[in-house]
PDB file of C-alpha atoms in Angstrom:
ATOM      1  CA  MET N   1     205.856 -31.012 -26.972  1.00  0.00           C
ATOM      2  CA  LYS N   2     206.387 -33.659 -24.903  1.00  0.00           C
ATOM      3  CA  VAL N   3     203.747 -35.887 -23.757  1.00  0.00           C
ATOM      4  CA  PHE N   4     204.004 -37.796 -20.403  1.00  0.00           C
ATOM      5  CA  LYS N   5     202.597 -41.189 -20.399  1.00  0.00           C
ATOM      6  CA  ALA N   6     200.633 -42.265 -16.818  1.00  0.00           C
ATOM      7  CA  LYS N   7     202.857 -43.848 -14.384  1.00  0.00           C
ATOM      8  CA  LYS N   8     200.855 -45.832 -12.034  1.00  0.00           C
ATOM      9  CA  VAL N   9     201.608 -45.059  -8.525  1.00  0.00           C
ATOM     10  CA  GLU N  10     200.439 -46.948  -5.044  1.00  0.00           C
ATOM     11  CA  ARG N  11     199.221 -45.546  -2.413  1.00  0.00           C
ATOM     12  CA  LYS N  12     196.983 -45.761   0.639  1.00  0.00           C
ATOM     13  CA  LEU N  13     193.447 -44.563   0.168  1.00  0.00           C
ATOM     14  CA  PHE N  14     192.546 -41.678   2.136  1.00  0.00           C
ATOM     15  CA  PRO N  15     189.360 -41.327   3.754  1.00  0.00           C
ATOM     16  CA  HIS N  16     187.648 -38.674   1.575  1.00  0.00           C
ATOM     17  CA  GLY N  17     186.433 -39.267  -1.460  1.00  0.00           C
ATOM     18  CA  TRP N  18     183.128 -41.688  -2.077  1.00  0.00           C
ATOM     19  CA  LYS N  19     181.738 -44.202   0.534  1.00  0.00           C
ATOM     20  CA  VAL N  20     178.791 -46.642  -0.084  1.00  0.00           C
ATOM     21  CA  ASP N  21     177.646 -48.647   2.490  1.00  0.00           C
ATOM     22  CA  VAL N  22     174.704 -50.900   2.092  1.00  0.00           C
ATOM     23  CA  GLY N  23     171.621 -51.406   4.837  1.00  0.00           C
ATOM     24  CA  ILE N  24     168.514 -53.775   4.999  1.00  0.00           C
ATOM     25  CA  ALA N  25     165.933 -53.745   7.543  1.00  0.00           C
ATOM     26  CA  LYS N  26     162.859 -56.362   8.028  1.00  0.00           C
ATOM     27  CA  ASN N  27     159.512 -55.474   8.960  1.00  0.00           C
ATOM     28  CA  GLY N  28     160.357 -52.117  10.082  1.00  0.00           C
ATOM     29  CA  GLU N  29     163.381 -53.210  12.269  1.00  0.00           C
ATOM     30  CA  GLU N  30     166.648 -50.967  12.456  1.00  0.00           C
ATOM     31  CA  PRO N  31     168.569 -51.771   9.122  1.00  0.00           C
ATOM     32  CA  LYS N  32     171.975 -53.021   9.671  1.00  0.00           C
ATOM     33  CA  PHE N  33     174.744 -51.400   7.585  1.00  0.00           C
ATOM     34  CA  PHE N  34     177.925 -52.868   6.117  1.00  0.00           C
ATOM     35  CA  PRO N  35     179.891 -51.542   3.336  1.00  0.00           C
ATOM     36  CA  SER N  36     179.598 -52.018   0.077  1.00  0.00           C
ATOM     37  CA  HIS N  37     181.320 -55.129  -1.900  1.00  0.00           C
ATOM     38  CA  SER N  38     182.818 -52.604  -4.887  1.00  0.00           C
ATOM     39  CA  PHE N  39     181.197 -50.866  -8.074  1.00  0.00           C
ATOM     40  CA  SER N  40     181.615 -52.653 -11.234  1.00  0.00           C
ATOM     41  CA  ARG N  41     183.565 -52.466 -14.361  1.00  0.00           C
ATOM     42  CA  TRP N  42     180.068 -50.734 -16.246  1.00  0.00           C
ATOM     43  CA  ALA N  43     179.673 -47.933 -12.629  1.00  0.00           C
ATOM     44  CA  ASN N  44     183.544 -47.610 -13.449  1.00  0.00           C
ATOM     45  CA  ARG N  45     183.115 -46.672 -17.245  1.00  0.00           C
ATOM     46  CA  PHE N  46     179.755 -45.148 -16.231  1.00  0.00           C
ATOM     47  CA  PHE N  47     182.284 -42.618 -14.129  1.00  0.00           C
ATOM     48  CA  VAL N  48     184.458 -42.199 -16.588  1.00  0.00           C
ATOM     49  CA  ASN N  49     182.091 -41.014 -19.688  1.00  0.00           C
ATOM     50  CA  MET N  50     180.536 -38.872 -17.304  1.00  0.00           C
ATOM     51  CA  MET N  51     184.065 -37.131 -16.834  1.00  0.00           C
ATOM     52  CA  VAL N  52     185.007 -36.871 -20.457  1.00  0.00           C
ATOM     53  CA  GLN N  53     183.862 -35.752 -24.067  1.00  0.00           C
ATOM     54  CA  LYS N  54     183.556 -38.458 -27.043  1.00  0.00           C
ATOM     55  CA  GLU N  55     182.402 -35.241 -29.987  1.00  0.00           C
ATOM     56  CA  LYS N  56     184.901 -33.276 -32.353  1.00  0.00           C
ATOM     57  CA  TYR N  57     182.703 -30.811 -32.416  1.00  0.00           C
ATOM     58  CA  MET N  58     183.297 -27.763 -29.803  1.00  0.00           C
ATOM     59  CA  SER N  59     181.153 -25.429 -27.717  1.00  0.00           C
ATOM     60  CA  PRO N  60     181.753 -22.987 -24.951  1.00  0.00           C
ATOM     61  CA  TYR N  61     180.129 -26.308 -22.217  1.00  0.00           C
ATOM     62  CA  ASP N  62     182.337 -29.509 -24.296  1.00  0.00           C
ATOM     63  CA  ALA N  63     185.706 -29.949 -22.307  1.00  0.00           C
ATOM     64  CA  PRO N  64     188.897 -29.912 -24.138  1.00  0.00           C
ATOM     65  CA  VAL N  65     188.914 -33.473 -23.666  1.00  0.00           C
ATOM     66  CA  GLN N  66     188.351 -35.751 -26.750  1.00  0.00           C
ATOM     67  CA  TYR N  67     188.009 -38.840 -25.295  1.00  0.00           C
ATOM     68  CA  THR N  68     186.190 -42.054 -27.149  1.00  0.00           C
ATOM     69  CA  THR N  69     183.793 -43.273 -24.695  1.00  0.00           C
ATOM     70  CA  LEU N  70     183.191 -46.423 -23.249  1.00  0.00           C
ATOM     71  CA  ASN N  71     181.068 -49.239 -23.799  1.00  0.00           C
ATOM     72  CA  ILE N  72     178.458 -50.464 -20.621  1.00  0.00           C
ATOM     73  CA  THR N  73     176.982 -53.884 -20.721  1.00  0.00           C
ATOM     74  CA  ASP N  74     173.226 -53.560 -19.181  1.00  0.00           C
ATOM     75  CA  TYR N  75     170.861 -55.915 -16.919  1.00  0.00           C
ATOM     76  CA  SER N  76     170.393 -58.020 -19.822  1.00  0.00           C
ATOM     77  CA  ASN N  77     173.666 -58.661 -20.650  1.00  0.00           C
ATOM     78  CA  THR N  78     173.047 -56.076 -24.131  1.00  0.00           C
ATOM     79  CA  VAL N  79     176.274 -53.686 -24.911  1.00  0.00           C
ATOM     80  CA  GLY N  80     175.160 -50.318 -24.944  1.00  0.00           C
ATOM     81  CA  THR N  81     177.058 -47.193 -26.885  1.00  0.00           C
ATOM     82  CA  TRP N  82     176.944 -44.314 -24.461  1.00  0.00           C
ATOM     83  CA  SER N  83     175.334 -41.060 -25.618  1.00  0.00           C
ATOM     84  CA  ASP N  84     176.684 -38.354 -23.925  1.00  0.00           C
ATOM     85  CA  TYR N  85     175.309 -35.830 -26.632  1.00  0.00           C
ATOM     86  CA  ASP N  86     173.178 -35.115 -28.947  1.00  0.00           C
ATOM     87  CA  PRO N  87     172.721 -31.675 -31.327  1.00  0.00           C
ATOM     88  CA  ASN N  88     168.750 -31.749 -31.672  1.00  0.00           C
ATOM     89  CA  LEU N  89     168.635 -32.099 -27.347  1.00  0.00           C
ATOM     90  CA  PRO N  90     170.074 -29.397 -24.753  1.00  0.00           C
ATOM     91  CA  TRP N  91     173.523 -29.932 -23.121  1.00  0.00           C
ATOM     92  CA  SER N  92     172.441 -30.704 -20.230  1.00  0.00           C
ATOM     93  CA  GLN N  93     170.858 -34.245 -21.688  1.00  0.00           C
ATOM     94  CA  LYS N  94     173.526 -35.635 -18.910  1.00  0.00           C
ATOM     95  CA  LEU N  95     171.145 -34.699 -16.086  1.00  0.00           C
ATOM     96  CA  THR N  96     169.375 -37.586 -17.021  1.00  0.00           C
ATOM     97  CA  TYR N  97     172.007 -40.358 -16.785  1.00  0.00           C
ATOM     98  CA  ARG N  98     172.398 -41.407 -13.134  1.00  0.00           C
ATOM     99  CA  ILE N  99     173.677 -44.371 -10.480  1.00  0.00           C
ATOM    100  CA  THR N 100     170.464 -44.584  -8.458  1.00  0.00           C
ATOM    101  CA  ASP N 101     167.823 -46.152 -10.552  1.00  0.00           C
ATOM    102  CA  ALA N 102     166.628 -49.106  -9.168  1.00  0.00           C
ATOM    103  CA  ILE N 103     167.463 -51.875  -6.736  1.00  0.00           C
ATOM    104  CA  GLY N 104     167.265 -55.704  -6.578  1.00  0.00           C
ATOM    105  CA  ILE N 105     167.396 -58.604  -4.251  1.00  0.00           C
ATOM    106  CA  GLY N 106     168.538 -62.057  -5.357  1.00  0.00           C
ATOM    107  CA  GLU N 107     168.733 -65.380  -3.861  1.00  0.00           C
ATOM    108  CA  SER N 108     172.043 -66.298  -4.941  1.00  0.00           C
ATOM    109  CA  ASN N 109     175.395 -66.102  -2.994  1.00  0.00           C
ATOM    110  CA  ALA N 110     177.956 -66.590  -5.741  1.00  0.00           C
ATOM    111  CA  ALA N 111     181.081 -64.362  -5.182  1.00  0.00           C
ATOM    112  CA  TRP N 112     181.103 -60.841  -6.764  1.00  0.00           C
ATOM    113  CA  ASP N 113     183.051 -60.469 -10.037  1.00  0.00           C
ATOM    114  CA  TYR N 114     184.048 -57.186 -11.791  1.00  0.00           C
ATOM    115  CA  ASN N 115     182.407 -57.956 -14.821  1.00  0.00           C
ATOM    116  CA  GLN N 116     178.662 -59.384 -12.854  1.00  0.00           C
ATOM    117  CA  TYR N 117     176.109 -57.415 -15.139  1.00  0.00           C
ATOM    118  CA  HIS N 118     173.120 -58.736 -13.048  1.00  0.00           C
ATOM    119  CA  LEU N 119     171.793 -60.329  -9.683  1.00  0.00           C
ATOM    120  CA  GLN N 120     172.969 -63.671 -10.003  1.00  0.00           C
ATOM    121  CA  GLY N 121     169.601 -65.125  -8.612  1.00  0.00           C
ATOM    122  CA  PHE N 122     167.250 -62.011  -9.603  1.00  0.00           C
ATOM    123  CA  LYS N 123     163.941 -62.278  -7.616  1.00  0.00           C
ATOM    124  CA  LYS N 124     162.557 -58.870  -7.685  1.00  0.00           C
ATOM    125  CA  TRP N 125     163.251 -55.056  -8.469  1.00  0.00           C
ATOM    126  CA  ALA N 126     162.181 -52.849  -5.242  1.00  0.00           C
ATOM    127  CA  ASP N 127     157.704 -51.973  -5.232  1.00  0.00           C
ATOM    128  CA  GLY N 128     158.822 -48.180  -4.755  1.00  0.00           C
ATOM    129  CA  TYR N 129     161.546 -45.949  -3.491  1.00  0.00           C
ATOM    130  CA  VAL N 130     162.552 -43.036  -1.561  1.00  0.00           C
ATOM    131  CA  LYS N 131     165.317 -41.007  -1.928  1.00  0.00           C
ATOM    132  CA  ARG N 132     166.902 -38.922   0.855  1.00  0.00           C
ATOM    133  CA  THR N 133     169.473 -36.394   0.170  1.00  0.00           C
ATOM    134  CA  ASP N 134     168.603 -33.776   2.841  1.00  0.00           C
ATOM    135  CA  ILE N 135     170.518 -36.453   5.713  1.00  0.00           C
ATOM    136  CA  THR N 136     173.934 -34.861   6.845  1.00  0.00           C
ATOM    137  CA  GLU N 137     176.131 -32.485   5.832  1.00  0.00           C
ATOM    138  CA  THR N 138     179.431 -31.409   7.915  1.00  0.00           C
ATOM    139  CA  ASP N 139     182.116 -29.089   6.843  1.00  0.00           C
ATOM    140  CA  SER N 140     184.148 -31.815   4.947  1.00  0.00           C
ATOM    141  CA  SER N 141     181.142 -34.831   3.689  1.00  0.00           C
ATOM    142  CA  ILE N 142     177.868 -35.521   2.925  1.00  0.00           C
ATOM    143  CA  TYR N 143     175.449 -38.276   2.464  1.00  0.00           C
ATOM    144  CA  PHE N 144     172.275 -39.425   0.863  1.00  0.00           C
ATOM    145  CA  GLU N 145     170.559 -42.390   0.722  1.00  0.00           C
ATOM    146  CA  PHE N 146     168.363 -44.362  -1.766  1.00  0.00           C
ATOM    147  CA  GLN N 147     165.764 -46.967  -0.445  1.00  0.00           C
ATOM    148  CA  GLY N 148     163.914 -49.746  -2.424  1.00  0.00           C
ATOM    149  CA  ILE N 149     161.325 -51.453  -0.547  1.00  0.00           C
ATOM    150  CA  PHE N 150     160.146 -54.826  -1.502  1.00  0.00           C
ATOM    151  CA  ASN N 151     156.632 -56.235  -0.672  1.00  0.00           C
ATOM    152  CA  ILE N 152     157.457 -59.860  -0.668  1.00  0.00           C
ATOM    153  CA  THR N 153     155.584 -62.481  -2.509  1.00  0.00           C
ATOM    154  CA  SER N 154     156.999 -65.747  -1.913  1.00  0.00           C
ATOM    155  CA  SER N 155     159.497 -67.501   0.129  1.00  0.00           C
ATOM    156  CA  PHE N 156     163.243 -67.636  -0.347  1.00  0.00           C
ATOM    157  CA  ASN N 157     166.844 -66.976   1.580  1.00  0.00           C
ATOM    158  CA  LEU N 158     167.906 -63.218   0.544  1.00  0.00           C
ATOM    159  CA  TRP N 159     171.493 -63.320   0.011  1.00  0.00           C
ATOM    160  CA  GLU N 160     172.297 -60.733  -2.091  1.00  0.00           C
ATOM    161  CA  THR N 161     171.291 -57.515  -3.490  1.00  0.00           C
ATOM    162  CA  GLY N 162     172.059 -55.097  -6.557  1.00  0.00           C
ATOM    163  CA  LEU N 163     172.007 -51.393  -7.492  1.00  0.00           C
ATOM    164  CA  TYR N 164     171.543 -50.392 -10.677  1.00  0.00           C
ATOM    165  CA  GLY N 165     172.232 -47.006 -12.402  1.00  0.00           C
ATOM    166  CA  LYS N 166     170.648 -45.745 -16.166  1.00  0.00           C
ATOM    167  CA  PHE N 167     172.231 -44.348 -19.364  1.00  0.00           C
ATOM    168  CA  SER N 168     171.045 -43.846 -22.896  1.00  0.00           C
ATOM    169  CA  ASP N 169     172.757 -45.605 -25.824  1.00  0.00           C
ATOM    170  CA  ASP N 170     173.170 -44.120 -29.150  1.00  0.00           C
ATOM    171  CA  SER N 171     169.626 -45.094 -29.600  1.00  0.00           C
ATOM    172  CA  ARG N 172     168.485 -42.862 -27.190  1.00  0.00           C
ATOM    173  CA  ASN N 173     167.289 -46.305 -25.560  1.00  0.00           C
ATOM    174  CA  HIS N 174     167.113 -45.804 -21.479  1.00  0.00           C
ATOM    175  CA  ARG N 175     169.722 -48.856 -20.395  1.00  0.00           C
ATOM    176  CA  LEU N 176     169.605 -50.519 -16.754  1.00  0.00           C
ATOM    177  CA  PHE N 177     172.913 -51.092 -15.642  1.00  0.00           C
ATOM    178  CA  LEU N 178     174.940 -52.703 -12.402  1.00  0.00           C
ATOM    179  CA  VAL N 179     176.834 -50.422 -10.325  1.00  0.00           C
ATOM    180  CA  SER N 180     177.087 -52.443  -7.485  1.00  0.00           C
ATOM    181  CA  ARG N 181     176.360 -55.919  -6.362  1.00  0.00           C
ATOM    182  CA  ASP N 182     175.977 -57.162  -2.954  1.00  0.00           C
ATOM    183  CA  VAL N 183     176.740 -60.215  -1.052  1.00  0.00           C
ATOM    184  CA  LEU N 184     175.282 -60.294   2.734  1.00  0.00           C
ATOM    185  CA  SER N 185     177.426 -62.695   5.043  1.00  0.00           C
ATOM    186  CA  SER N 186     174.681 -64.356   5.709  1.00  0.00           C
ATOM    187  CA  ALA N 187     171.002 -64.960   4.384  1.00  0.00           C
ATOM    188  CA  ILE N 188     167.707 -63.794   5.886  1.00  0.00           C
ATOM    189  CA  PRO N 189     164.847 -65.646   4.623  1.00  0.00           C
ATOM    190  CA  VAL N 190     161.701 -63.746   4.008  1.00  0.00           C
ATOM    191  CA  VAL N 191     158.407 -64.789   3.243  1.00  0.00           C
ATOM    192  CA  SER N 192     155.028 -63.697   2.210  1.00  0.00           C
ATOM    193  CA  GLY N 193     154.285 -60.468   3.739  1.00  0.00           C
ATOM    194  CA  ASP N 194     157.359 -59.325   5.043  1.00  0.00           C
ATOM    195  CA  VAL N 195     158.845 -56.087   3.598  1.00  0.00           C
ATOM    196  CA  ILE N 196     162.396 -55.602   2.925  1.00  0.00           C
ATOM    197  CA  VAL N 197     163.614 -51.726   3.129  1.00  0.00           C
ATOM    198  CA  VAL N 198     167.239 -52.056   1.042  1.00  0.00           C
ATOM    199  CA  ILE N 199     169.307 -48.992   2.110  1.00  0.00           C
ATOM    200  CA  TYR N 200     171.991 -48.266  -0.517  1.00  0.00           C
ATOM    201  CA  ARG N 201     174.103 -44.387   1.473  1.00  0.00           C
ATOM    202  CA  PHE N 202     176.483 -42.551  -0.399  1.00  0.00           C
ATOM    203  CA  THR N 203     178.875 -40.524   1.537  1.00  0.00           C
ATOM    204  CA  VAL N 204     181.182 -38.071  -0.309  1.00  0.00           C
ATOM    205  CA  GLY N 205     183.408 -36.202   0.675  1.00  0.00           C
TER     206      GLY N 205
END
């Protein structure tokens, strides 16, 4: 049987697929949205791991592609070995993995890099979260939002936001990993008592 090698194809991106925007609102103002910079290496590995299997055992729920899953570095710079199957857990274990588990903010305006695993000037995690999945659906797309609410307790310049996901390693530890680090074009000064809302909006389709 002939095996075909992958061939790189240069193409323009079509308007369908995944689109991520970030919005920031201060003290109840209308949020201003801008395009998310990009997913991290760990987010891309996350998607690949979700689409393929690593186990040699076959069942009606297994894909016919046996692929070694990729390691993911969590926000503490610890390398985690992905676990997508446990014979003692139901086959739907993958449903506990997600790319919208936490949002952070920071004060660094350092450039984004594909290998970054945490905010460069991390200040705090959100104090509360809102997930809205009933936003808008058309014949060709749907979008939903993941919002983090921050009660500010100190003065600093907000320069960066970060979206974090969760995965379980092969020791059944839940790990947070950086999905996207987004650097603002200009800082947002915040002081104690301010309320900041960071919104990640996903458009699918």
